Amino acid sequence: MILGKLEVTIKINELPQAKIVENNWQQFDIDCDGRIITLTVKPKIWRKLSDAASNYPQWVAAISGKIGQPTEHGFVLDEPNIQVFERQPKESTITLGQLEKTLLTGNFSQTKEVKKINNLAGCENNRSSVRSSLSTSQPTMEENKTHIKI
């Protein structure tokens, strides 16, 4: 048998309601699928969470630590460490069908959508002009020789 280390990682994206305990440490609970996890963190770690909540429109925090004393509905998380990440919203994609529908109906709900439509339309026009220029121009024998040399 070998020894291992059991750690728990909890992800949150909202600032929990905390109460101040001794030495300005913050204590709060997190409900994880019916289990109540109790954490007590230093002011510096709490500041990471509160800064993320005030500075980022979307964020996620990964809280990791050791399983501590059991409580009535869960356990205490010992030695908690918090990493906070700004969450970037995913860019939505638009299909050619959606582009046609939007162009026909004229329903432009967001400026991003308008930019995507303009970009897609420009790409499609460029692609069409390249296709037509390729199909209309046949290389001469001299051009073929040049291409073979390279």
PDB file of N, CA, C and O in Angstrom, residues 42-92:
ATOM      1  N   LYS A  42      -8.233  33.403   5.151  1.00  0.00           N
ATOM      2  CA  LYS A  42      -7.522  34.613   5.556  1.00  0.00           C
ATOM      3  C   LYS A  42      -8.081  35.812   4.784  1.00  0.00           C
ATOM      4  O   LYS A  42      -8.642  35.645   3.695  1.00  0.00           O
ATOM      5  N   PRO A  43      -7.892  37.015   5.307  1.00  0.00           N
ATOM      6  CA  PRO A  43      -8.372  38.211   4.597  1.00  0.00           C
ATOM      7  C   PRO A  43      -7.803  38.338   3.185  1.00  0.00           C
ATOM      8  O   PRO A  43      -8.502  38.768   2.268  1.00  0.00           O
ATOM      9  N   LYS A  44      -6.547  37.960   2.988  1.00  0.00           N
ATOM     10  CA  LYS A  44      -5.919  38.055   1.664  1.00  0.00           C
ATOM     11  C   LYS A  44      -6.633  37.151   0.652  1.00  0.00           C
ATOM     12  O   LYS A  44      -6.870  37.542  -0.492  1.00  0.00           O
ATOM     13  N   ILE A  45      -6.991  35.949   1.077  1.00  0.00           N
ATOM     14  CA  ILE A  45      -7.689  35.019   0.184  1.00  0.00           C
ATOM     15  C   ILE A  45      -9.108  35.511  -0.086  1.00  0.00           C
ATOM     16  O   ILE A  45      -9.602  35.436  -1.216  1.00  0.00           O
ATOM     17  N   TRP A  46      -9.762  36.051   0.932  1.00  0.00           N
ATOM     18  CA  TRP A  46     -11.114  36.588   0.740  1.00  0.00           C
ATOM     19  C   TRP A  46     -11.088  37.761  -0.246  1.00  0.00           C
ATOM     20  O   TRP A  46     -11.980  37.929  -1.069  1.00  0.00           O
ATOM     21  N   ARG A  47     -10.019  38.555  -0.182  1.00  0.00           N
ATOM     22  CA  ARG A  47      -9.883  39.699  -1.083  1.00  0.00           C
ATOM     23  C   ARG A  47      -9.812  39.236  -2.541  1.00  0.00           C
ATOM     24  O   ARG A  47     -10.317  39.908  -3.436  1.00  0.00           O
ATOM     25  N   LYS A  48      -9.173  38.088  -2.788  1.00  0.00           N
ATOM     26  CA  LYS A  48      -9.141  37.536  -4.158  1.00  0.00           C
ATOM     27  C   LYS A  48     -10.553  37.332  -4.691  1.00  0.00           C
ATOM     28  O   LYS A  48     -10.859  37.686  -5.830  1.00  0.00           O
ATOM     29  N   LEU A  49     -11.403  36.751  -3.845  1.00  0.00           N
ATOM     30  CA  LEU A  49     -12.788  36.503  -4.269  1.00  0.00           C
ATOM     31  C   LEU A  49     -13.561  37.803  -4.466  1.00  0.00           C
ATOM     32  O   LEU A  49     -14.243  37.977  -5.481  1.00  0.00           O
ATOM     33  N   SER A  50     -13.454  38.705  -3.511  1.00  0.00           N
ATOM     34  CA  SER A  50     -14.228  39.949  -3.615  1.00  0.00           C
ATOM     35  C   SER A  50     -13.727  40.817  -4.767  1.00  0.00           C
ATOM     36  O   SER A  50     -14.532  41.479  -5.432  1.00  0.00           O
ATOM     37  N   ASP A  51     -12.423  40.807  -5.028  1.00  0.00           N
ATOM     38  CA  ASP A  51     -11.897  41.550  -6.183  1.00  0.00           C
ATOM     39  C   ASP A  51     -12.425  40.985  -7.495  1.00  0.00           C
ATOM     40  O   ASP A  51     -12.778  41.730  -8.412  1.00  0.00           O
ATOM     41  N   ALA A  52     -12.474  39.671  -7.591  1.00  0.00           N
ATOM     42  CA  ALA A  52     -12.998  39.042  -8.815  1.00  0.00           C
ATOM     43  C   ALA A  52     -14.454  39.410  -9.031  1.00  0.00           C
ATOM     44  O   ALA A  52     -14.869  39.722 -10.145  1.00  0.00           O
ATOM     45  N   ALA A  53     -15.230  39.390  -7.953  1.00  0.00           N
ATOM     46  CA  ALA A  53     -16.654  39.717  -8.067  1.00  0.00           C
ATOM     47  C   ALA A  53     -16.869  41.160  -8.505  1.00  0.00           C
ATOM     48  O   ALA A  53     -17.814  41.456  -9.241  1.00  0.00           O
ATOM     49  N   SER A  54     -15.989  42.057  -8.083  1.00  0.00           N
ATOM     50  CA  SER A  54     -16.183  43.462  -8.447  1.00  0.00           C
ATOM     51  C   SER A  54     -15.498  43.841  -9.756  1.00  0.00           C
ATOM     52  O   SER A  54     -15.935  44.778 -10.419  1.00  0.00           O
ATOM     53  N   ASN A  55     -14.441  43.134 -10.163  1.00  0.00           N
ATOM     54  CA  ASN A  55     -13.676  43.526 -11.351  1.00  0.00           C
ATOM     55  C   ASN A  55     -14.032  42.769 -12.624  1.00  0.00           C
ATOM     56  O   ASN A  55     -13.769  43.270 -13.714  1.00  0.00           O
ATOM     57  N   TYR A  56     -14.559  41.572 -12.510  1.00  0.00           N
ATOM     58  CA  TYR A  56     -14.834  40.758 -13.692  1.00  0.00           C
ATOM     59  C   TYR A  56     -16.337  40.568 -13.861  1.00  0.00           C
ATOM     60  O   TYR A  56     -17.031  40.236 -12.898  1.00  0.00           O
ATOM     61  N   PRO A  57     -16.847  40.732 -15.091  1.00  0.00           N
ATOM     62  CA  PRO A  57     -18.272  40.479 -15.297  1.00  0.00           C
ATOM     63  C   PRO A  57     -18.608  38.993 -15.106  1.00  0.00           C
ATOM     64  O   PRO A  57     -19.664  38.649 -14.590  1.00  0.00           O
ATOM     65  N   GLN A  58     -17.684  38.124 -15.513  1.00  0.00           N
ATOM     66  CA  GLN A  58     -17.846  36.687 -15.293  1.00  0.00           C
ATOM     67  C   GLN A  58     -16.529  36.149 -14.766  1.00  0.00           C
ATOM     68  O   GLN A  58     -15.462  36.492 -15.285  1.00  0.00           O
ATOM     69  N   TRP A  59     -16.602  35.286 -13.757  1.00  0.00           N
ATOM     70  CA  TRP A  59     -15.396  34.728 -13.171  1.00  0.00           C
ATOM     71  C   TRP A  59     -15.723  33.367 -12.587  1.00  0.00           C
ATOM     72  O   TRP A  59     -16.882  33.006 -12.416  1.00  0.00           O
ATOM     73  N   VAL A  60     -14.680  32.619 -12.299  1.00  0.00           N
ATOM     74  CA  VAL A  60     -14.838  31.328 -11.634  1.00  0.00           C
ATOM     75  C   VAL A  60     -13.679  31.183 -10.661  1.00  0.00           C
ATOM     76  O   VAL A  60     -12.562  31.629 -10.936  1.00  0.00           O
ATOM     77  N   ALA A  61     -13.963  30.603  -9.508  1.00  0.00           N
ATOM     78  CA  ALA A  61     -12.926  30.365  -8.509  1.00  0.00           C
ATOM     79  C   ALA A  61     -12.852  28.871  -8.231  1.00  0.00           C
ATOM     80  O   ALA A  61     -13.884  28.201  -8.096  1.00  0.00           O
ATOM     81  N   ALA A  62     -11.632  28.365  -8.170  1.00  0.00           N
ATOM     82  CA  ALA A  62     -11.396  26.968  -7.801  1.00  0.00           C
ATOM     83  C   ALA A  62     -10.845  26.973  -6.382  1.00  0.00           C
ATOM     84  O   ALA A  62      -9.771  27.512  -6.122  1.00  0.00           O
ATOM     85  N   ILE A  63     -11.611  26.396  -5.474  1.00  0.00           N
ATOM     86  CA  ILE A  63     -11.224  26.340  -4.065  1.00  0.00           C
ATOM     87  C   ILE A  63     -10.826  24.900  -3.774  1.00  0.00           C
ATOM     88  O   ILE A  63     -11.618  23.983  -3.942  1.00  0.00           O
ATOM     89  N   SER A  64      -9.589  24.727  -3.352  1.00  0.00           N
ATOM     90  CA  SER A  64      -9.129  23.373  -3.049  1.00  0.00           C
ATOM     91  C   SER A  64      -8.650  23.312  -1.608  1.00  0.00           C
ATOM     92  O   SER A  64      -8.241  24.316  -1.020  1.00  0.00           O
ATOM     93  N   GLY A  65      -8.711  22.126  -1.041  1.00  0.00           N
ATOM     94  CA  GLY A  65      -8.264  21.932   0.331  1.00  0.00           C
ATOM     95  C   GLY A  65      -8.469  20.496   0.760  1.00  0.00           C
ATOM     96  O   GLY A  65      -8.920  19.646  -0.014  1.00  0.00           O
ATOM     97  N   LYS A  66      -8.129  20.242   2.007  1.00  0.00           N
ATOM     98  CA  LYS A  66      -8.256  18.897   2.570  1.00  0.00           C
ATOM     99  C   LYS A  66      -9.601  18.750   3.265  1.00  0.00           C
ATOM    100  O   LYS A  66     -10.149  19.706   3.808  1.00  0.00           O
ATOM    101  N   ILE A  67     -10.104  17.535   3.268  1.00  0.00           N
ATOM    102  CA  ILE A  67     -11.349  17.251   3.983  1.00  0.00           C
ATOM    103  C   ILE A  67     -11.027  17.271   5.474  1.00  0.00           C
ATOM    104  O   ILE A  67     -10.159  16.531   5.947  1.00  0.00           O
ATOM    105  N   GLY A  68     -11.740  18.128   6.193  1.00  0.00           N
ATOM    106  CA  GLY A  68     -11.509  18.267   7.634  1.00  0.00           C
ATOM    107  C   GLY A  68     -12.578  17.550   8.436  1.00  0.00           C
ATOM    108  O   GLY A  68     -13.131  16.521   8.012  1.00  0.00           O
ATOM    109  N   GLN A  69     -12.889  18.122   9.583  1.00  0.00           N
ATOM    110  CA  GLN A  69     -13.869  17.536  10.500  1.00  0.00           C
ATOM    111  C   GLN A  69     -15.250  17.440   9.860  1.00  0.00           C
ATOM    112  O   GLN A  69     -15.693  18.374   9.191  1.00  0.00           O
ATOM    113  N   PRO A  70     -15.924  16.323  10.039  1.00  0.00           N
ATOM    114  CA  PRO A  70     -17.301  16.225   9.532  1.00  0.00           C
ATOM    115  C   PRO A  70     -18.229  17.127  10.344  1.00  0.00           C
ATOM    116  O   PRO A  70     -18.019  17.354  11.528  1.00  0.00           O
ATOM    117  N   THR A  71     -19.232  17.662   9.649  1.00  0.00           N
ATOM    118  CA  THR A  71     -20.269  18.453  10.308  1.00  0.00           C
ATOM    119  C   THR A  71     -21.589  17.714  10.127  1.00  0.00           C
ATOM    120  O   THR A  71     -21.630  16.628   9.541  1.00  0.00           O
ATOM    121  N   GLU A  72     -22.665  18.313  10.586  1.00  0.00           N
ATOM    122  CA  GLU A  72     -23.969  17.644  10.518  1.00  0.00           C
ATOM    123  C   GLU A  72     -24.384  17.354   9.065  1.00  0.00           C
ATOM    124  O   GLU A  72     -24.909  16.289   8.766  1.00  0.00           O
ATOM    125  N   HIS A  73     -24.106  18.304   8.143  1.00  0.00           N
ATOM    126  CA  HIS A  73     -24.541  18.132   6.750  1.00  0.00           C
ATOM    127  C   HIS A  73     -23.392  18.147   5.753  1.00  0.00           C
ATOM    128  O   HIS A  73     -23.618  18.303   4.559  1.00  0.00           O
ATOM    129  N   GLY A  74     -22.149  18.013   6.214  1.00  0.00           N
ATOM    130  CA  GLY A  74     -21.025  18.057   5.292  1.00  0.00           C
ATOM    131  C   GLY A  74     -19.714  17.934   6.032  1.00  0.00           C
ATOM    132  O   GLY A  74     -19.535  17.057   6.867  1.00  0.00           O
ATOM    133  N   PHE A  75     -18.804  18.871   5.749  1.00  0.00           N
ATOM    134  CA  PHE A  75     -17.509  18.858   6.420  1.00  0.00           C
ATOM    135  C   PHE A  75     -16.871  20.242   6.337  1.00  0.00           C
ATOM    136  O   PHE A  75     -17.304  21.104   5.582  1.00  0.00           O
ATOM    137  N   VAL A  76     -15.791  20.395   7.094  1.00  0.00           N
ATOM    138  CA  VAL A  76     -14.994  21.617   7.080  1.00  0.00           C
ATOM    139  C   VAL A  76     -13.865  21.398   6.086  1.00  0.00           C
ATOM    140  O   VAL A  76     -13.247  20.330   6.052  1.00  0.00           O
ATOM    141  N   LEU A  77     -13.604  22.392   5.246  1.00  0.00           N
ATOM    142  CA  LEU A  77     -12.495  22.314   4.306  1.00  0.00           C
ATOM    143  C   LEU A  77     -11.273  22.931   4.968  1.00  0.00           C
ATOM    144  O   LEU A  77     -11.239  24.123   5.251  1.00  0.00           O
ATOM    145  N   ASP A  78     -10.271  22.094   5.231  1.00  0.00           N
ATOM    146  CA  ASP A  78      -9.044  22.558   5.886  1.00  0.00           C
ATOM    147  C   ASP A  78      -8.052  23.061   4.848  1.00  0.00           C
ATOM    148  O   ASP A  78      -8.006  22.566   3.721  1.00  0.00           O
ATOM    149  N   GLU A  79      -7.240  24.019   5.256  1.00  0.00           N
ATOM    150  CA  GLU A  79      -6.181  24.603   4.429  1.00  0.00           C
ATOM    151  C   GLU A  79      -6.683  25.004   3.038  1.00  0.00           C
ATOM    152  O   GLU A  79      -6.130  24.596   2.026  1.00  0.00           O
ATOM    153  N   PRO A  80      -7.749  25.809   2.982  1.00  0.00           N
ATOM    154  CA  PRO A  80      -8.285  26.183   1.667  1.00  0.00           C
ATOM    155  C   PRO A  80      -7.341  27.104   0.901  1.00  0.00           C
ATOM    156  O   PRO A  80      -6.685  27.966   1.475  1.00  0.00           O
ATOM    157  N   ASN A  81      -7.274  26.865  -0.384  1.00  0.00           N
ATOM    158  CA  ASN A  81      -6.512  27.723  -1.293  1.00  0.00           C
ATOM    159  C   ASN A  81      -7.450  28.079  -2.440  1.00  0.00           C
ATOM    160  O   ASN A  81      -8.200  27.225  -2.914  1.00  0.00           O
ATOM    161  N   ILE A  82      -7.389  29.320  -2.892  1.00  0.00           N
ATOM    162  CA  ILE A  82      -8.324  29.787  -3.909  1.00  0.00           C
ATOM    163  C   ILE A  82      -7.566  30.329  -5.106  1.00  0.00           C
ATOM    164  O   ILE A  82      -6.633  31.109  -4.958  1.00  0.00           O
ATOM    165  N   GLN A  83      -7.981  29.881  -6.286  1.00  0.00           N
ATOM    166  CA  GLN A  83      -7.490  30.447  -7.541  1.00  0.00           C
ATOM    167  C   GLN A  83      -8.684  31.046  -8.258  1.00  0.00           C
ATOM    168  O   GLN A  83      -9.710  30.383  -8.409  1.00  0.00           O
ATOM    169  N   VAL A  84      -8.536  32.295  -8.705  1.00  0.00           N
ATOM    170  CA  VAL A  84      -9.636  32.988  -9.367  1.00  0.00           C
ATOM    171  C   VAL A  84      -9.254  33.233 -10.824  1.00  0.00           C
ATOM    172  O   VAL A  84      -8.124  33.627 -11.116  1.00  0.00           O
ATOM    173  N   PHE A  85     -10.212  32.992 -11.724  1.00  0.00           N
ATOM    174  CA  PHE A  85      -9.989  33.182 -13.151  1.00  0.00           C
ATOM    175  C   PHE A  85     -11.107  34.030 -13.734  1.00  0.00           C
ATOM    176  O   PHE A  85     -12.272  33.821 -13.410  1.00  0.00           O
ATOM    177  N   GLU A  86     -10.721  34.952 -14.610  1.00  0.00           N
ATOM    178  CA  GLU A  86     -11.734  35.690 -15.347  1.00  0.00           C
ATOM    179  C   GLU A  86     -12.273  34.758 -16.418  1.00  0.00           C
ATOM    180  O   GLU A  86     -11.520  34.070 -17.101  1.00  0.00           O
ATOM    181  N   ARG A  87     -13.556  34.742 -16.554  1.00  0.00           N
ATOM    182  CA  ARG A  87     -14.176  33.861 -17.538  1.00  0.00           C
ATOM    183  C   ARG A  87     -14.525  34.681 -18.765  1.00  0.00           C
ATOM    184  O   ARG A  87     -15.246  35.675 -18.677  1.00  0.00           O
ATOM    185  N   GLN A  88     -14.007  34.255 -19.905  1.00  0.00           N
ATOM    186  CA  GLN A  88     -14.286  34.939 -21.164  1.00  0.00           C
ATOM    187  C   GLN A  88     -15.527  34.314 -21.790  1.00  0.00           C
ATOM    188  O   GLN A  88     -15.576  33.099 -21.966  1.00  0.00           O
ATOM    189  N   PRO A  89     -16.523  35.134 -22.136  1.00  0.00           N
ATOM    190  CA  PRO A  89     -17.696  34.565 -22.795  1.00  0.00           C
ATOM    191  C   PRO A  89     -17.308  34.022 -24.161  1.00  0.00           C
ATOM    192  O   PRO A  89     -16.495  34.599 -24.867  1.00  0.00           O
ATOM    193  N   LYS A  90     -17.871  32.882 -24.496  1.00  0.00           N
ATOM    194  CA  LYS A  90     -17.582  32.276 -25.792  1.00  0.00           C
ATOM    195  C   LYS A  90     -18.240  33.087 -26.892  1.00  0.00           C
ATOM    196  O   LYS A  90     -19.365  33.545 -26.753  1.00  0.00           O
ATOM    197  N   GLU A  91     -17.506  33.238 -27.997  1.00  0.00           N
ATOM    198  CA  GLU A  91     -18.064  33.932 -29.150  1.00  0.00           C
ATOM    199  C   GLU A  91     -19.026  32.987 -29.843  1.00  0.00           C
ATOM    200  O   GLU A  91     -18.703  31.836 -30.075  1.00  0.00           O
ATOM    201  N   SER A  92     -20.191  33.500 -30.149  1.00  0.00           N
ATOM    202  CA  SER A  92     -21.152  32.650 -30.839  1.00  0.00           C
ATOM    203  C   SER A  92     -20.787  32.568 -32.315  1.00  0.00           C
ATOM    204  O   SER A  92     -20.212  33.485 -32.888  1.00  0.00           O
TER     205      SER A  92
END
